[in-house]
Short mmCIF file of C-alpha atoms (C1' of nucleotides) in Angstrom, two decimals:
data_model
loop_
_atom_site.label_atom_id
_atom_site.label_comp_id
_atom_site.label_asym_id
_atom_site.label_seq_id
_atom_site.Cartn_x
_atom_site.Cartn_y
_atom_site.Cartn_z
CA MET A 1 12.12 -22.72 12.74
CA ALA A 2 8.96 -21.48 14.46
CA LEU A 3 5.81 -23.40 14.98
CA ARG A 4 7.89 -26.06 16.64
CA HIS A 5 8.33 -24.15 19.98
CA ALA A 6 4.68 -22.69 19.83
CA VAL A 7 3.47 -26.45 19.80
CA LEU A 8 5.78 -27.37 22.48
CA ALA A 9 4.91 -24.79 24.57
CA ALA A 10 1.06 -25.53 24.16
CA LEU A 11 1.75 -28.93 24.91
CA LEU A 12 3.18 -28.21 28.37
CA ASP A 13 -0.27 -27.59 29.41
CA GLY A 14 -1.35 -31.26 29.13
CA GLU A 15 -1.80 -34.24 26.73
CA TYR A 16 -3.51 -33.29 23.41
CA SER A 17 -4.39 -34.61 20.06
CA GLY A 18 -3.72 -33.01 16.90
CA TYR A 19 -7.39 -32.36 16.62
CA GLN A 20 -7.62 -30.81 20.22
CA LEU A 21 -4.58 -28.84 19.86
CA ALA A 22 -5.87 -27.39 16.28
CA LYS A 23 -8.91 -26.13 18.65
CA ILE A 24 -6.55 -24.58 21.14
CA PHE A 25 -4.64 -22.84 18.49
CA ASP A 26 -7.27 -21.65 16.30
CA LEU A 27 -10.56 -21.07 17.58
CA SER A 28 -10.00 -19.49 21.21
CA VAL A 29 -6.46 -19.22 22.01
CA SER A 30 -4.39 -18.63 19.37
CA ASN A 31 -2.80 -15.61 21.38
CA PHE A 32 0.76 -16.15 20.84
CA TRP A 33 0.91 -18.26 17.52
CA HIS A 34 -1.30 -18.73 14.38
CA ALA A 35 -1.60 -22.14 12.72
CA VAL A 36 -4.13 -24.19 10.73
CA PRO A 37 -4.61 -28.00 11.71
CA GLN A 38 -2.50 -29.29 9.07
CA GLN A 39 0.34 -27.61 10.23
CA LEU A 40 -0.13 -29.31 13.64
CA TYR A 41 -0.55 -32.64 12.25
CA SER A 42 2.50 -32.47 10.44
CA GLU A 43 4.67 -30.72 13.07
CA LEU A 44 3.26 -33.00 15.66
CA SER A 45 4.83 -35.92 13.68
CA ARG A 46 8.10 -34.36 13.00
CA LEU A 47 8.24 -33.44 16.92
CA GLU A 48 7.87 -37.18 17.68
CA THR A 49 10.30 -38.27 15.24
CA GLN A 50 13.04 -36.07 16.83
CA GLY A 51 12.01 -37.34 20.12
CA LEU A 52 10.75 -33.84 21.59
CA ILE A 53 7.32 -35.25 22.20
CA SER A 54 6.21 -38.65 22.75
CA GLY A 55 2.68 -39.97 21.36
CA ARG A 56 0.50 -42.67 22.81
CA GLN A 57 -2.66 -43.93 21.10
CA VAL A 58 -5.96 -43.60 23.31
CA ILE A 59 -8.38 -46.05 22.35
CA GLN A 60 -12.18 -44.36 22.56
CA HIS A 61 -15.43 -46.31 22.04
CA ASP A 62 -17.67 -43.16 21.69
CA ARG A 63 -15.84 -41.58 19.04
CA PRO A 64 -12.68 -42.24 16.65
CA ASN A 65 -9.09 -43.19 18.34
CA LYS A 66 -6.83 -40.44 18.66
CA ARG A 67 -3.00 -40.00 19.39
CA VAL A 68 -1.97 -37.92 22.17
CA TYR A 69 1.08 -36.21 22.91
CA THR A 70 3.36 -34.82 25.92
CA VAL A 71 6.57 -33.01 25.99
CA THR A 72 9.60 -35.36 26.53
CA ARG A 73 12.68 -34.09 28.61
CA ALA A 74 14.47 -33.48 25.19
CA GLY A 75 11.45 -31.25 24.35
CA ILE A 76 11.91 -29.23 27.36
CA ASP A 77 15.74 -28.97 26.67
CA GLU A 78 14.71 -27.71 23.35
CA LEU A 79 12.46 -24.90 24.93
CA GLU A 80 15.24 -23.97 27.35
CA ARG A 81 17.42 -23.42 24.19
CA PHE A 82 14.90 -21.70 22.47
CA ALA A 83 14.14 -19.08 25.45
CA SER A 84 18.02 -18.35 25.82
CA THR A 85 18.32 -17.19 22.24
CA PRO A 86 17.25 -13.59 21.52
CA ALA A 87 13.76 -13.54 20.19
CA LYS A 88 13.09 -11.34 17.24
CA PRO A 89 10.30 -9.23 17.36
CA GLY A 90 7.21 -10.76 15.97
CA THR A 91 5.79 -10.32 12.64
CA ILE A 92 2.42 -8.21 11.92
CA ARG A 93 0.30 -8.81 8.95
CA GLU A 94 -3.13 -7.33 9.32
CA ASN A 95 -4.77 -6.86 6.02
CA ILE A 96 -7.21 -4.53 7.53
CA LEU A 97 -4.43 -2.17 8.34
CA VAL A 98 -3.31 -2.12 4.84
CA MET A 99 -6.97 -0.96 3.73
CA VAL A 100 -6.90 1.66 6.31
CA GLN A 101 -3.48 3.07 5.13
CA ALA A 102 -5.14 3.09 1.50
CA VAL A 103 -8.28 4.75 2.67
CA ASP A 104 -7.72 7.99 1.33
CA HIS A 105 -7.56 6.48 -2.44
CA ILE A 106 -10.38 3.69 -2.33
CA SER A 107 -14.05 3.67 -1.49
CA ALA A 108 -14.14 4.40 2.18
CA ASP A 109 -17.46 2.44 2.61
CA ALA A 110 -16.02 -0.84 2.25
CA VAL A 111 -13.29 0.18 4.67
CA ILE A 112 -15.84 1.10 7.29
CA ALA A 113 -17.95 -2.30 6.65
CA GLN A 114 -14.96 -4.35 7.43
CA LEU A 115 -13.90 -2.25 10.35
CA GLU A 116 -17.43 -2.81 11.72
CA GLU A 117 -17.18 -6.48 11.10
CA ARG A 118 -13.66 -6.87 12.66
CA ALA A 119 -15.07 -4.72 15.73
CA ARG A 120 -17.57 -7.52 16.32
CA MET A 121 -15.12 -10.24 15.72
CA SER A 122 -12.90 -8.95 18.53
CA ALA A 123 -15.57 -8.15 20.90
CA ALA A 124 -16.08 -11.63 21.00
CA LYS A 125 -12.71 -12.83 21.15
CA VAL A 126 -12.39 -10.45 24.30
CA GLU A 127 -15.22 -12.29 25.88
CA LEU A 128 -13.47 -15.61 25.04
CA PHE A 129 -10.19 -14.31 26.81
CA GLU A 130 -12.25 -13.38 29.70
CA ARG A 131 -13.82 -16.74 30.40
CA MET A 132 -10.54 -18.44 29.71
CA LEU A 133 -8.96 -16.10 32.52
CA VAL A 134 -11.70 -16.62 35.02
CA ARG A 135 -11.32 -20.57 34.37
CA LEU A 136 -7.36 -20.46 34.58
CA ARG A 137 -7.49 -18.48 37.83
CA GLY A 138 -10.35 -20.59 39.61
CA ASP A 139 -11.68 -19.01 42.64
CA LEU A 140 -8.71 -17.01 43.56
CA ASP A 141 -9.03 -13.36 42.80
CA GLU A 142 -6.39 -12.26 40.18
CA HIS A 143 -4.01 -10.62 42.60
CA THR A 144 -3.25 -13.51 44.58
CA PHE A 145 -3.44 -15.69 41.65
CA LEU A 146 -0.58 -13.41 39.94
CA ARG A 147 1.49 -13.63 43.23
CA SER A 148 2.19 -17.48 43.56
CA ALA A 149 -0.25 -19.90 41.63
CA THR A 150 1.17 -22.07 38.97
CA PRO A 151 1.15 -22.49 36.00
CA ILE A 152 1.39 -18.78 35.43
CA GLY A 153 2.36 -18.78 31.75
CA PRO A 154 -0.81 -19.27 30.08
CA TYR A 155 -2.46 -16.80 32.08
CA LEU A 156 0.12 -14.11 31.23
CA THR A 157 0.07 -14.85 27.57
CA CYS A 158 -3.96 -14.95 27.91
CA LEU A 159 -3.89 -11.42 29.57
CA ARG A 160 -1.69 -10.10 26.66
CA GLY A 161 -4.19 -11.57 24.25
CA ARG A 162 -7.07 -9.82 25.85
CA ARG A 163 -5.50 -6.56 25.80
CA PHE A 164 -4.40 -7.03 22.18
CA GLU A 165 -8.24 -7.56 21.31
CA GLN A 166 -9.56 -5.16 23.53
CA GLU A 167 -7.13 -2.46 21.82
CA HIS A 168 -8.06 -3.87 18.36
CA HIS A 169 -11.61 -3.44 19.22
CA GLU A 170 -11.41 0.21 20.37
CA TRP A 171 -9.37 1.03 17.15
CA PHE A 172 -11.73 -0.64 14.89
CA THR A 173 -14.70 1.01 16.59
CA SER A 174 -13.23 4.60 16.72
CA THR A 175 -11.71 4.34 13.23
CA ALA A 176 -15.11 3.44 11.70
CA ARG A 177 -16.64 6.17 13.55
CA LEU A 178 -14.17 8.78 12.43
CA LEU A 179 -14.44 7.69 8.74
CA ARG A 180 -18.23 7.77 8.87
CA ALA A 181 -17.98 11.31 10.27
CA ARG A 182 -15.44 12.54 7.66
CA ALA A 183 -17.86 10.88 4.83
CA GLY A 184 -20.57 12.69 6.39
CA ALA A 185 -18.79 16.08 6.40
CA HIS A 186 -17.56 15.86 2.70
CA ALA A 187 -21.19 15.22 1.61
CA GLU A 188 -22.44 18.21 3.43
CA GLY A 189 -19.41 20.38 2.13
CA GLY A 190 -20.25 19.08 -1.37
CA GLU A 191 -24.01 20.19 -1.10
CA ALA A 192 -23.13 23.28 0.49
CA SER A 193 -20.77 24.42 -2.31
CA MET B 1 -1.17 -13.16 -1.98
CA ALA B 2 -0.43 -10.87 0.52
CA LEU B 3 2.63 -8.52 0.37
CA ARG B 4 1.22 -7.32 -3.00
CA HIS B 5 -1.39 -5.00 -1.27
CA ALA B 6 1.00 -3.56 1.50
CA VAL B 7 3.39 -2.87 -0.89
CA LEU B 8 0.59 -0.97 -3.15
CA ALA B 9 -0.73 0.98 0.09
CA ALA B 10 2.54 2.10 1.13
CA LEU B 11 3.25 3.29 -2.48
CA LEU B 12 0.29 5.46 -2.39
CA ASP B 13 1.98 8.04 -0.15
CA GLY B 14 4.53 8.96 -2.94
CA GLU B 15 7.22 7.68 -5.18
CA TYR B 16 9.80 5.30 -3.70
CA SER B 17 12.47 2.94 -4.68
CA GLY B 18 13.10 -0.65 -3.32
CA TYR B 19 15.48 0.71 -0.72
CA GLN B 20 13.45 3.42 0.73
CA LEU B 21 10.68 1.13 0.68
CA ALA B 22 12.68 -1.15 2.75
CA LYS B 23 13.22 1.49 5.35
CA ILE B 24 9.51 2.24 5.59
CA PHE B 25 8.82 -0.92 5.92
CA ASP B 26 11.37 -2.26 8.21
CA LEU B 27 12.81 0.61 10.26
CA SER B 28 9.85 2.72 11.57
CA VAL B 29 6.36 1.96 10.10
CA SER B 30 6.30 -1.53 9.60
CA ASN B 31 3.09 -1.22 11.77
CA PHE B 32 0.79 -3.11 9.12
CA TRP B 33 2.97 -5.51 7.68
CA HIS B 34 6.54 -7.21 7.74
CA ALA B 35 8.86 -7.60 5.31
CA VAL B 36 12.37 -7.78 4.48
CA PRO B 37 14.02 -5.73 1.58
CA GLN B 38 14.48 -8.92 -0.52
CA GLN B 39 10.79 -9.46 -0.60
CA LEU B 40 10.01 -5.47 -1.62
CA TYR B 41 12.55 -6.10 -4.62
CA SER B 42 10.86 -9.13 -6.10
CA GLU B 43 7.43 -7.62 -5.34
CA LEU B 44 8.15 -4.45 -7.03
CA SER B 45 9.19 -6.29 -10.05
CA ARG B 46 6.45 -8.27 -10.16
CA LEU B 47 3.84 -5.63 -9.80
CA GLU B 48 5.63 -3.83 -12.51
CA THR B 49 5.08 -6.34 -14.98
CA GLN B 50 1.63 -6.90 -13.97
CA GLY B 51 1.16 -3.06 -14.57
CA LEU B 52 0.02 -2.39 -11.08
CA ILE B 53 2.62 0.04 -10.67
CA SER B 54 5.07 1.93 -12.91
CA GLY B 55 8.83 2.57 -12.37
CA ARG B 56 10.90 5.10 -13.60
CA GLN B 57 15.04 5.67 -13.46
CA VAL B 58 16.22 8.45 -11.31
CA ILE B 59 19.59 9.46 -12.20
CA GLN B 60 21.80 10.48 -9.09
CA HIS B 61 25.04 12.15 -9.16
CA ASP B 62 25.73 12.05 -5.37
CA ARG B 63 24.89 8.52 -4.98
CA PRO B 64 24.00 5.18 -7.25
CA ASN B 65 20.79 5.71 -9.46
CA LYS B 66 17.69 4.20 -8.50
CA ARG B 67 14.28 2.93 -9.88
CA VAL B 68 11.16 4.72 -8.11
CA TYR B 69 7.65 3.48 -8.37
CA THR B 70 4.20 4.83 -8.40
CA VAL B 71 0.84 3.29 -8.18
CA THR B 72 -0.93 2.84 -11.68
CA ARG B 73 -4.86 3.17 -12.15
CA ALA B 74 -4.59 -0.58 -12.29
CA GLY B 75 -3.11 -0.68 -8.86
CA ILE B 76 -5.66 1.71 -7.33
CA ASP B 77 -8.23 -0.76 -8.67
CA GLU B 78 -6.50 -3.89 -7.29
CA LEU B 79 -6.59 -2.19 -3.95
CA GLU B 80 -10.44 -1.68 -4.45
CA ARG B 81 -11.20 -4.97 -5.14
CA PHE B 82 -8.87 -6.08 -2.12
CA ALA B 83 -10.82 -3.60 0.26
CA SER B 84 -14.12 -5.03 -0.62
CA THR B 85 -13.33 -8.87 0.15
CA PRO B 86 -13.55 -9.86 3.60
CA ALA B 87 -10.18 -9.55 5.40
CA LYS B 88 -9.12 -12.13 7.41
CA PRO B 89 -7.88 -11.66 10.75
CA GLY B 90 -4.05 -10.96 11.09
CA THR B 91 -1.69 -13.70 12.07
CA ILE B 92 0.18 -13.30 15.30
CA ARG B 93 3.64 -14.76 15.76
CA GLU B 94 5.29 -13.74 18.96
CA ASN B 95 8.33 -15.71 19.78
CA ILE B 96 8.49 -14.09 23.19
CA LEU B 97 4.94 -15.07 24.04
CA VAL B 98 5.69 -18.45 23.56
CA MET B 99 8.44 -18.09 25.92
CA VAL B 100 6.38 -16.63 28.64
CA GLN B 101 3.83 -19.41 27.94
CA ALA B 102 6.45 -22.11 28.85
CA VAL B 103 8.02 -20.21 31.95
CA ASP B 104 6.64 -22.44 34.37
CA HIS B 105 8.87 -25.18 32.98
CA ILE B 106 11.99 -23.39 32.02
CA SER B 107 14.63 -21.15 33.65
CA ALA B 108 12.52 -17.91 34.11
CA ASP B 109 15.84 -15.86 34.18
CA ALA B 110 16.11 -16.10 30.42
CA VAL B 111 12.54 -15.13 29.89
CA ILE B 112 12.96 -12.42 32.08
CA ALA B 113 15.85 -10.94 30.45
CA GLN B 114 14.39 -11.38 27.01
CA LEU B 115 11.24 -9.60 28.39
CA GLU B 116 13.45 -6.51 29.42
CA GLU B 117 15.30 -6.34 26.13
CA ARG B 118 12.06 -6.27 24.24
CA ALA B 119 11.01 -3.49 26.62
CA ARG B 120 13.51 -1.47 25.69
CA MET B 121 12.97 -1.86 21.81
CA SER B 122 9.39 -1.22 22.14
CA ALA B 123 9.81 1.95 24.17
CA ALA B 124 11.88 3.22 21.40
CA LYS B 125 9.54 2.06 18.96
CA VAL B 126 6.87 4.14 20.66
CA GLU B 127 8.95 7.29 20.42
CA LEU B 128 9.21 6.66 16.44
CA PHE B 129 5.83 6.61 16.30
CA GLU B 130 5.18 9.64 18.48
CA ARG B 131 7.68 11.82 16.07
CA MET B 132 6.01 10.01 13.05
CA LEU B 133 2.49 11.28 14.23
CA VAL B 134 3.67 14.80 14.85
CA ARG B 135 5.41 14.76 11.44
CA LEU B 136 2.22 13.81 9.67
CA ARG B 137 -0.05 16.09 11.28
CA GLY B 138 2.26 19.06 11.02
CA ASP B 139 1.25 22.01 12.93
CA LEU B 140 -2.44 20.79 13.46
CA ASP B 141 -3.71 19.58 16.75
CA GLU B 142 -4.99 15.88 16.50
CA HIS B 143 -8.37 16.74 16.91
CA THR B 144 -8.43 19.07 13.98
CA PHE B 145 -6.06 16.97 12.08
CA LEU B 146 -8.64 13.78 12.13
CA ARG B 147 -11.67 15.90 11.48
CA SER B 148 -10.75 16.72 7.92
CA ALA B 149 -7.06 16.62 7.03
CA THR B 150 -5.74 14.29 4.21
CA PRO B 151 -4.34 11.75 3.93
CA ILE B 152 -5.58 10.21 7.04
CA GLY B 153 -4.92 6.47 6.50
CA PRO B 154 -1.24 6.73 7.14
CA TYR B 155 -2.08 8.32 10.48
CA LEU B 156 -4.84 6.08 11.44
CA THR B 157 -2.44 3.31 10.90
CA CYS B 158 0.49 4.85 12.76
CA LEU B 159 -2.05 5.38 15.88
CA ARG B 160 -2.72 1.59 15.86
CA GLY B 161 1.06 1.02 15.80
CA ARG B 162 1.76 3.27 18.37
CA ARG B 163 -0.92 1.89 20.89
CA PHE B 164 0.40 -1.68 19.92
CA GLU B 165 3.95 -0.83 20.88
CA GLN B 166 2.63 0.79 24.14
CA GLU B 167 0.74 -2.19 25.35
CA HIS B 168 3.50 -4.33 24.29
CA HIS B 169 5.69 -2.12 26.34
CA GLU B 170 3.43 -2.17 29.38
CA TRP B 171 3.07 -6.09 29.14
CA PHE B 172 6.65 -6.51 28.88
CA THR B 173 7.41 -4.58 31.91
CA SER B 174 4.75 -5.61 34.15
CA THR B 175 5.37 -9.22 33.19
CA ALA B 176 9.21 -9.16 34.15
CA ARG B 177 8.38 -7.25 37.12
CA LEU B 178 5.88 -9.88 38.11
CA LEU B 179 8.18 -12.85 37.29
CA ARG B 180 11.14 -11.24 39.07
CA ALA B 181 8.92 -10.85 42.07
CA ARG B 182 7.83 -14.43 42.00
CA ALA B 183 11.44 -15.84 41.60
CA GLY B 184 12.13 -13.60 44.80
CA ALA B 185 9.27 -15.09 46.98
CA HIS B 186 10.26 -18.88 45.79
CA ALA B 187 13.90 -18.07 47.11
CA GLU B 188 12.72 -16.82 50.23
CA GLY B 189 10.31 -19.85 50.79
CA GLY B 190 12.97 -22.00 49.85
CA GLU B 191 15.30 -20.43 52.45
CA ALA B 192 12.71 -20.59 55.06
CA SER B 193 11.68 -24.20 54.72
"C1'" DT C 1 42.15 2.33 2.13
"C1'" DG C 2 38.59 0.85 4.54
"C1'" DA C 3 33.93 1.71 6.51
"C1'" DT C 4 29.22 3.12 5.90
"C1'" DA C 5 25.12 4.06 3.18
"C1'" DC C 6 22.88 3.69 -1.20
"C1'" DA C 7 20.96 0.49 -4.38
"C1'" DT C 8 19.54 -3.95 -6.63
"C1'" DG C 9 19.70 -8.62 -7.83
"C1'" DT C 10 19.73 -14.15 -8.30
"C1'" DA C 11 18.97 -18.69 -6.25
"C1'" DA C 12 18.05 -21.95 -2.80
"C1'" DC C 13 15.62 -23.43 0.84
"C1'" DC C 14 11.92 -23.85 4.49
"C1'" DG C 15 7.96 -22.90 6.64
"C1'" DG C 16 3.00 -22.24 5.71
"C1'" DT C 17 -1.45 -22.71 3.00
"C1'" DT C 18 -4.76 -24.94 0.44
"C1'" DA C 19 -6.90 -28.54 -1.92
"C1'" DC C 20 -8.10 -32.93 -1.51
"C1'" DA C 21 -9.07 -37.69 0.58
"C1'" DT C 22 -10.57 -41.01 3.90
"C1'" DG C 23 -12.75 -43.06 7.40
"C1'" DA C 24 -15.34 -43.57 12.42
"C1'" DT C 25 -19.11 -42.48 15.30
"C1'" DT C 26 -22.83 -39.89 17.37
"C1'" DG C 27 -27.15 -37.97 16.65
"C1'" DT C 28 -31.29 -36.57 13.55
"C1'" DA D 1 -29.67 -41.85 5.10
"C1'" DC D 2 -27.51 -37.25 6.07
"C1'" DA D 3 -25.21 -33.93 8.60
"C1'" DA D 4 -22.30 -33.05 12.46
"C1'" DT D 5 -17.97 -33.79 15.11
"C1'" DC D 6 -14.17 -36.18 15.76
"C1'" DA D 7 -9.72 -37.59 13.77
"C1'" DT D 8 -5.60 -37.92 10.76
"C1'" DG D 9 -3.36 -37.85 6.63
"C1'" DT D 10 -0.81 -36.84 1.45
"C1'" DA D 11 0.71 -33.80 -1.82
"C1'" DA D 12 0.90 -29.54 -4.33
"C1'" DC D 13 1.97 -24.87 -4.11
"C1'" DC D 14 3.22 -20.54 -2.89
"C1'" DG D 15 5.10 -16.94 -0.11
"C1'" DG D 16 8.79 -15.38 2.97
"C1'" DT D 17 13.52 -16.11 4.51
"C1'" DT D 18 18.68 -16.48 4.24
"C1'" DA D 19 22.78 -16.60 1.61
"C1'" DC D 20 25.49 -14.70 -1.53
"C1'" DA D 21 26.75 -11.41 -5.05
"C1'" DT D 22 27.69 -6.95 -7.06
"C1'" DG D 23 28.64 -2.33 -7.60
"C1'" DT D 24 28.30 3.16 -6.70
"C1'" DA D 25 29.32 7.23 -3.92
"C1'" DT D 26 30.51 9.44 0.41
"C1'" DC D 27 33.26 10.26 4.10
"C1'" DA D 28 36.69 9.45 7.62
#
DNA sequence: TGATACATGTAACCGGTTACATGATTGT
DNA sequence: ACAATCATGTAACCGGTTACATGTATCA
């Protein structure tokens, strides 16, 4: 099993509904686990019947009611067990890397366009992470925060997320530039011969 | 579908059997797609019945016979179509990030141990990528190679893979160090009070 | 003779994705 | 009235994972 623990870990941070959790997972901070809303709704039900989280109805007047969840003692124990069994390396699945791998055999233009689009996306994501980090550390400078503030977990994973997107961005841009340059050089070579 | 294109892209590089492909995917260069051997065997059969790859039996005397595959014209066309439809951002699934996210609520020791283990693993992987890069560019220096050598796709994805592992390594080490320091500081604080 | 690497397969299961459905409430 | 956001759910399907099974050839 898998999503289980990611949901538990995300819920440690506060009381959230499925809908709120979906945003946390998908929109901004899917820095450690990817999931679509449907998965979260079903996972939350399952976790509740297993007693790892407990839900409570929140009546709202300005918008539909919702059900928010908190991690139970049993949930924490489950996370503890999880953290004490060896973590297998995560799975990478990047379609755009597949495209670049094949770039010698297919139209480079298509690949370059995708790289540029993804470069824009990751630049935006870097900014999101940046703002998230500032929000998390409040008025402390990073060094002080890291030394002793709590909670530190979400900050640390956010740092990884930011770096990941930064590197992605750099690779997207430099790869796009390189492929463009090579396309240009070939064209010139073709003209000359 | 998903694995499909990763297998096609990997096969562009030469004729491989399921077994060889499994090594390419799993051991060293799973830098763009993760897959276990079983998936490859079944994917190869499927791709062959669909005419995207063609297999041929290779009789061996020193070891069991094998069936090796090459990408067909139809296979290239499929990749071309693939590369011209928008690539959705890849999915990240890192158990160890989940553990770190939860570190404020569970035993930090377990998490630190995992980080140190993973740091060792990624250091090893960086070296693999390093050697792979040297092998791919042969006797050319990187600049020259990047400017005009072919194929360039596998080299570019390998560069991304190496960087990814480097950053992973750095994050594992620095995070482990930080959590250790905080544990130490708490212990001292506890003694003092 | 027993371990290791090579080589491939079937079948069951589970986790993840997509499609579809429903309904409240606020603002335009 | 209509769109947008909030809120949750069911059901079908497909892709990915694990368990199990089988056999060849080399080397210690």
